[in-house]
């Protein structure tokens, strides 16, 4: 398996623009997670899905952030409008129930 | 997260030396996960501990979870340059797959 795939790997955008991050989980995994990593706050869970259904979105910072999982092989994290403080590395991870999480390589987002 | 504290924040050791990284929780853990991250890359799973007193080893890395399930340690024996990176502990407090991560320990190995 190719592992968790994220795109793009790097994104530079201007404040106010919409940003969409994409994730393809490992086939067969029933959980999908979105994390954000910054120097100040470390690695934070934003939202996670089980069988394509959002289970806990309490980590989503504000209404500008939204996530979807239309099917078992694809998820998106959208920021609209983006702000400089959204600059971070965003990770997608997937896993089976009761098992470890497999992380993707991350998307480095820079908002100017 | 204040729920999970890692120490030390950074560690510089000479190649061949042993070292220990600690992860302390303010609450009882359902499970504790250790990951390693290299700069600019994703996290690589190392080990998962769920039972009080559990100990697991892989190559030169040993992880332990105390009996109370509130503290874990990661021990590296005879460190090598390949061990350099950031080590993160992740806590599952609810058994619900939701992990809270510590701030990480940056490990540097000097030749």
PDB file of C-alpha atoms in Angstrom, chain B:
ATOM      1  CA  UNK B   1      -1.379  19.796  26.065  1.00  0.00           C
ATOM      2  CA  UNK B   2      -1.401  20.269  29.818  1.00  0.00           C
ATOM      3  CA  UNK B   3      -2.941  16.816  30.100  1.00  0.00           C
ATOM      4  CA  UNK B   4       0.281  15.304  28.856  1.00  0.00           C
ATOM      5  CA  UNK B   5       3.795  16.452  29.657  1.00  0.00           C
ATOM      6  CA  UNK B   6       6.940  15.253  27.966  1.00  0.00           C
ATOM      7  CA  UNK B   7      10.435  15.666  29.324  1.00  0.00           C
ATOM      8  CA  UNK B   8      12.970  16.724  28.465  1.00  0.00           C
ATOM      9  CA  UNK B   9      11.964  19.098  25.670  1.00  0.00           C
ATOM     10  CA  UNK B  10      15.318  18.552  24.009  1.00  0.00           C
ATOM     11  CA  UNK B  11      18.153  16.135  24.510  1.00  0.00           C
ATOM     12  CA  UNK B  12      21.660  16.012  23.108  1.00  0.00           C
ATOM     13  CA  UNK B  13      23.593  12.809  23.639  1.00  0.00           C
ATOM     14  CA  UNK B  14      26.791  11.331  22.343  1.00  0.00           C
ATOM     15  CA  UNK B  15      26.506   8.421  19.966  1.00  0.00           C
ATOM     16  CA  UNK B  16      26.546   5.153  21.865  1.00  0.00           C
ATOM     17  CA  UNK B  17      25.025   6.557  25.050  1.00  0.00           C
ATOM     18  CA  UNK B  18      21.710   5.503  26.544  1.00  0.00           C
ATOM     19  CA  UNK B  19      18.837   7.932  27.033  1.00  0.00           C
ATOM     20  CA  UNK B  20      15.326   8.108  28.432  1.00  0.00           C
ATOM     21  CA  UNK B  21      12.332  10.253  27.478  1.00  0.00           C
ATOM     22  CA  UNK B  22       9.366  10.556  29.821  1.00  0.00           C
ATOM     23  CA  UNK B  23       5.674  11.158  29.251  1.00  0.00           C
ATOM     24  CA  UNK B  24       3.430  11.961  32.223  1.00  0.00           C
ATOM     25  CA  UNK B  25      -0.343  12.206  32.247  1.00  0.00           C
ATOM     26  CA  UNK B  26      -2.602  13.996  34.676  1.00  0.00           C
ATOM     27  CA  UNK B  27      -5.220  11.275  34.158  1.00  0.00           C
ATOM     28  CA  UNK B  28      -5.287   7.512  33.804  1.00  0.00           C
ATOM     29  CA  UNK B  29      -4.560   6.434  30.268  1.00  0.00           C
ATOM     30  CA  UNK B  30      -6.546   4.021  28.185  1.00  0.00           C
ATOM     31  CA  UNK B  31      -3.570   3.687  25.859  1.00  0.00           C
ATOM     32  CA  UNK B  32      -0.228   5.353  25.194  1.00  0.00           C
ATOM     33  CA  UNK B  33       1.396   5.646  21.773  1.00  0.00           C
ATOM     34  CA  UNK B  34       4.972   6.564  20.913  1.00  0.00           C
ATOM     35  CA  UNK B  35       5.797   8.140  17.555  1.00  0.00           C
ATOM     36  CA  UNK B  36       8.946   9.481  15.939  1.00  0.00           C
ATOM     37  CA  UNK B  37       9.037  12.421  13.544  1.00  0.00           C
ATOM     38  CA  UNK B  38      11.852  13.625  11.345  1.00  0.00           C
ATOM     39  CA  UNK B  39      11.867  17.269  10.293  1.00  0.00           C
ATOM     40  CA  UNK B  40       9.441  17.949   7.471  1.00  0.00           C
ATOM     41  CA  UNK B  41       7.977  14.464   7.565  1.00  0.00           C
ATOM     42  CA  UNK B  42       5.031  12.643   9.035  1.00  0.00           C
ATOM     43  CA  UNK B  43       4.951  10.619  12.219  1.00  0.00           C
ATOM     44  CA  UNK B  44       6.211   7.053  12.306  1.00  0.00           C
ATOM     45  CA  UNK B  45       4.577   4.693  14.796  1.00  0.00           C
ATOM     46  CA  UNK B  46       6.940   3.083  17.293  1.00  0.00           C
ATOM     47  CA  UNK B  47       4.915   1.311  19.987  1.00  0.00           C
ATOM     48  CA  UNK B  48       1.541   1.158  21.707  1.00  0.00           C
ATOM     49  CA  UNK B  49       1.050   0.347  25.398  1.00  0.00           C
ATOM     50  CA  UNK B  50      -2.291  -0.409  27.014  1.00  0.00           C
ATOM     51  CA  UNK B  51      -1.769  -2.490  30.132  1.00  0.00           C
ATOM     52  CA  UNK B  52      -0.366  -1.270  33.430  1.00  0.00           C
ATOM     53  CA  UNK B  53       3.210  -2.447  33.793  1.00  0.00           C
ATOM     54  CA  UNK B  54       3.467  -3.284  30.103  1.00  0.00           C
ATOM     55  CA  UNK B  55       6.849  -3.138  28.406  1.00  0.00           C
ATOM     56  CA  UNK B  56       7.632  -3.448  24.709  1.00  0.00           C
ATOM     57  CA  UNK B  57      10.897  -3.435  22.822  1.00  0.00           C
ATOM     58  CA  UNK B  58      11.867  -3.019  19.206  1.00  0.00           C
ATOM     59  CA  UNK B  59      15.512  -3.152  18.260  1.00  0.00           C
ATOM     60  CA  UNK B  60      17.211  -0.762  20.705  1.00  0.00           C
ATOM     61  CA  UNK B  61      14.075   1.058  21.843  1.00  0.00           C
ATOM     62  CA  UNK B  62      12.075   0.023  24.916  1.00  0.00           C
ATOM     63  CA  UNK B  63       8.835   1.607  26.070  1.00  0.00           C
ATOM     64  CA  UNK B  64       7.190   1.076  29.447  1.00  0.00           C
ATOM     65  CA  UNK B  65       3.856   2.038  30.987  1.00  0.00           C
ATOM     66  CA  UNK B  66       3.656   2.242  34.775  1.00  0.00           C
ATOM     67  CA  UNK B  67       1.180   0.245  36.849  1.00  0.00           C
ATOM     68  CA  UNK B  68      -1.057   3.255  37.418  1.00  0.00           C
ATOM     69  CA  UNK B  69      -1.140   3.924  33.657  1.00  0.00           C
ATOM     70  CA  UNK B  70      -0.191   7.572  34.073  1.00  0.00           C
ATOM     71  CA  UNK B  71       3.459   7.580  33.118  1.00  0.00           C
ATOM     72  CA  UNK B  72       5.444   6.122  30.268  1.00  0.00           C
ATOM     73  CA  UNK B  73       9.110   6.111  29.397  1.00  0.00           C
ATOM     74  CA  UNK B  74      10.974   5.506  26.171  1.00  0.00           C
ATOM     75  CA  UNK B  75      14.498   4.218  26.551  1.00  0.00           C
ATOM     76  CA  UNK B  76      17.080   4.035  23.779  1.00  0.00           C
ATOM     77  CA  UNK B  77      20.139   1.874  24.292  1.00  0.00           C
ATOM     78  CA  UNK B  78      23.432   2.594  22.553  1.00  0.00           C
ATOM     79  CA  UNK B  79      22.058   5.527  20.566  1.00  0.00           C
ATOM     80  CA  UNK B  80      22.864   5.908  16.870  1.00  0.00           C
ATOM     81  CA  UNK B  81      22.569   8.861  14.454  1.00  0.00           C
ATOM     82  CA  UNK B  82      19.458   7.203  13.002  1.00  0.00           C
ATOM     83  CA  UNK B  83      17.693   7.729  16.337  1.00  0.00           C
ATOM     84  CA  UNK B  84      17.798  11.507  15.928  1.00  0.00           C
ATOM     85  CA  UNK B  85      14.427  13.202  15.520  1.00  0.00           C
ATOM     86  CA  UNK B  86      11.412  14.315  17.506  1.00  0.00           C
ATOM     87  CA  UNK B  87       9.712  11.781  19.747  1.00  0.00           C
ATOM     88  CA  UNK B  88       6.063  12.305  20.614  1.00  0.00           C
ATOM     89  CA  UNK B  89       3.821  10.479  23.027  1.00  0.00           C
ATOM     90  CA  UNK B  90       0.115  10.352  22.317  1.00  0.00           C
ATOM     91  CA  UNK B  91      -2.504   9.525  24.935  1.00  0.00           C
ATOM     92  CA  UNK B  92      -5.868   7.896  24.449  1.00  0.00           C
ATOM     93  CA  UNK B  93      -7.890   8.882  27.511  1.00  0.00           C
ATOM     94  CA  UNK B  94     -11.242   7.488  26.456  1.00  0.00           C
ATOM     95  CA  UNK B  95     -10.667   4.411  24.362  1.00  0.00           C
ATOM     96  CA  UNK B  96     -12.253   6.340  21.514  1.00  0.00           C
ATOM     97  CA  UNK B  97      -9.300   6.532  19.101  1.00  0.00           C
ATOM     98  CA  UNK B  98      -8.853  10.226  19.965  1.00  0.00           C
ATOM     99  CA  UNK B  99      -5.218  11.043  20.790  1.00  0.00           C
ATOM    100  CA  UNK B 100      -3.768  13.965  22.711  1.00  0.00           C
ATOM    101  CA  UNK B 101      -0.079  14.487  21.981  1.00  0.00           C
ATOM    102  CA  UNK B 102       2.717  15.797  24.150  1.00  0.00           C
ATOM    103  CA  UNK B 103       4.889  18.661  22.983  1.00  0.00           C
ATOM    104  CA  UNK B 104       7.622  16.326  21.813  1.00  0.00           C
ATOM    105  CA  UNK B 105      11.277  15.717  22.675  1.00  0.00           C
ATOM    106  CA  UNK B 106      13.885  16.774  20.154  1.00  0.00           C
ATOM    107  CA  UNK B 107      16.738  14.275  20.201  1.00  0.00           C
ATOM    108  CA  UNK B 108      20.145  15.084  18.734  1.00  0.00           C
ATOM    109  CA  UNK B 109      22.874  12.458  18.516  1.00  0.00           C
ATOM    110  CA  UNK B 110      26.424  13.757  18.352  1.00  0.00           C
ATOM    111  CA  UNK B 111      29.058  11.542  16.705  1.00  0.00           C
TER     112      UNK B 111
END
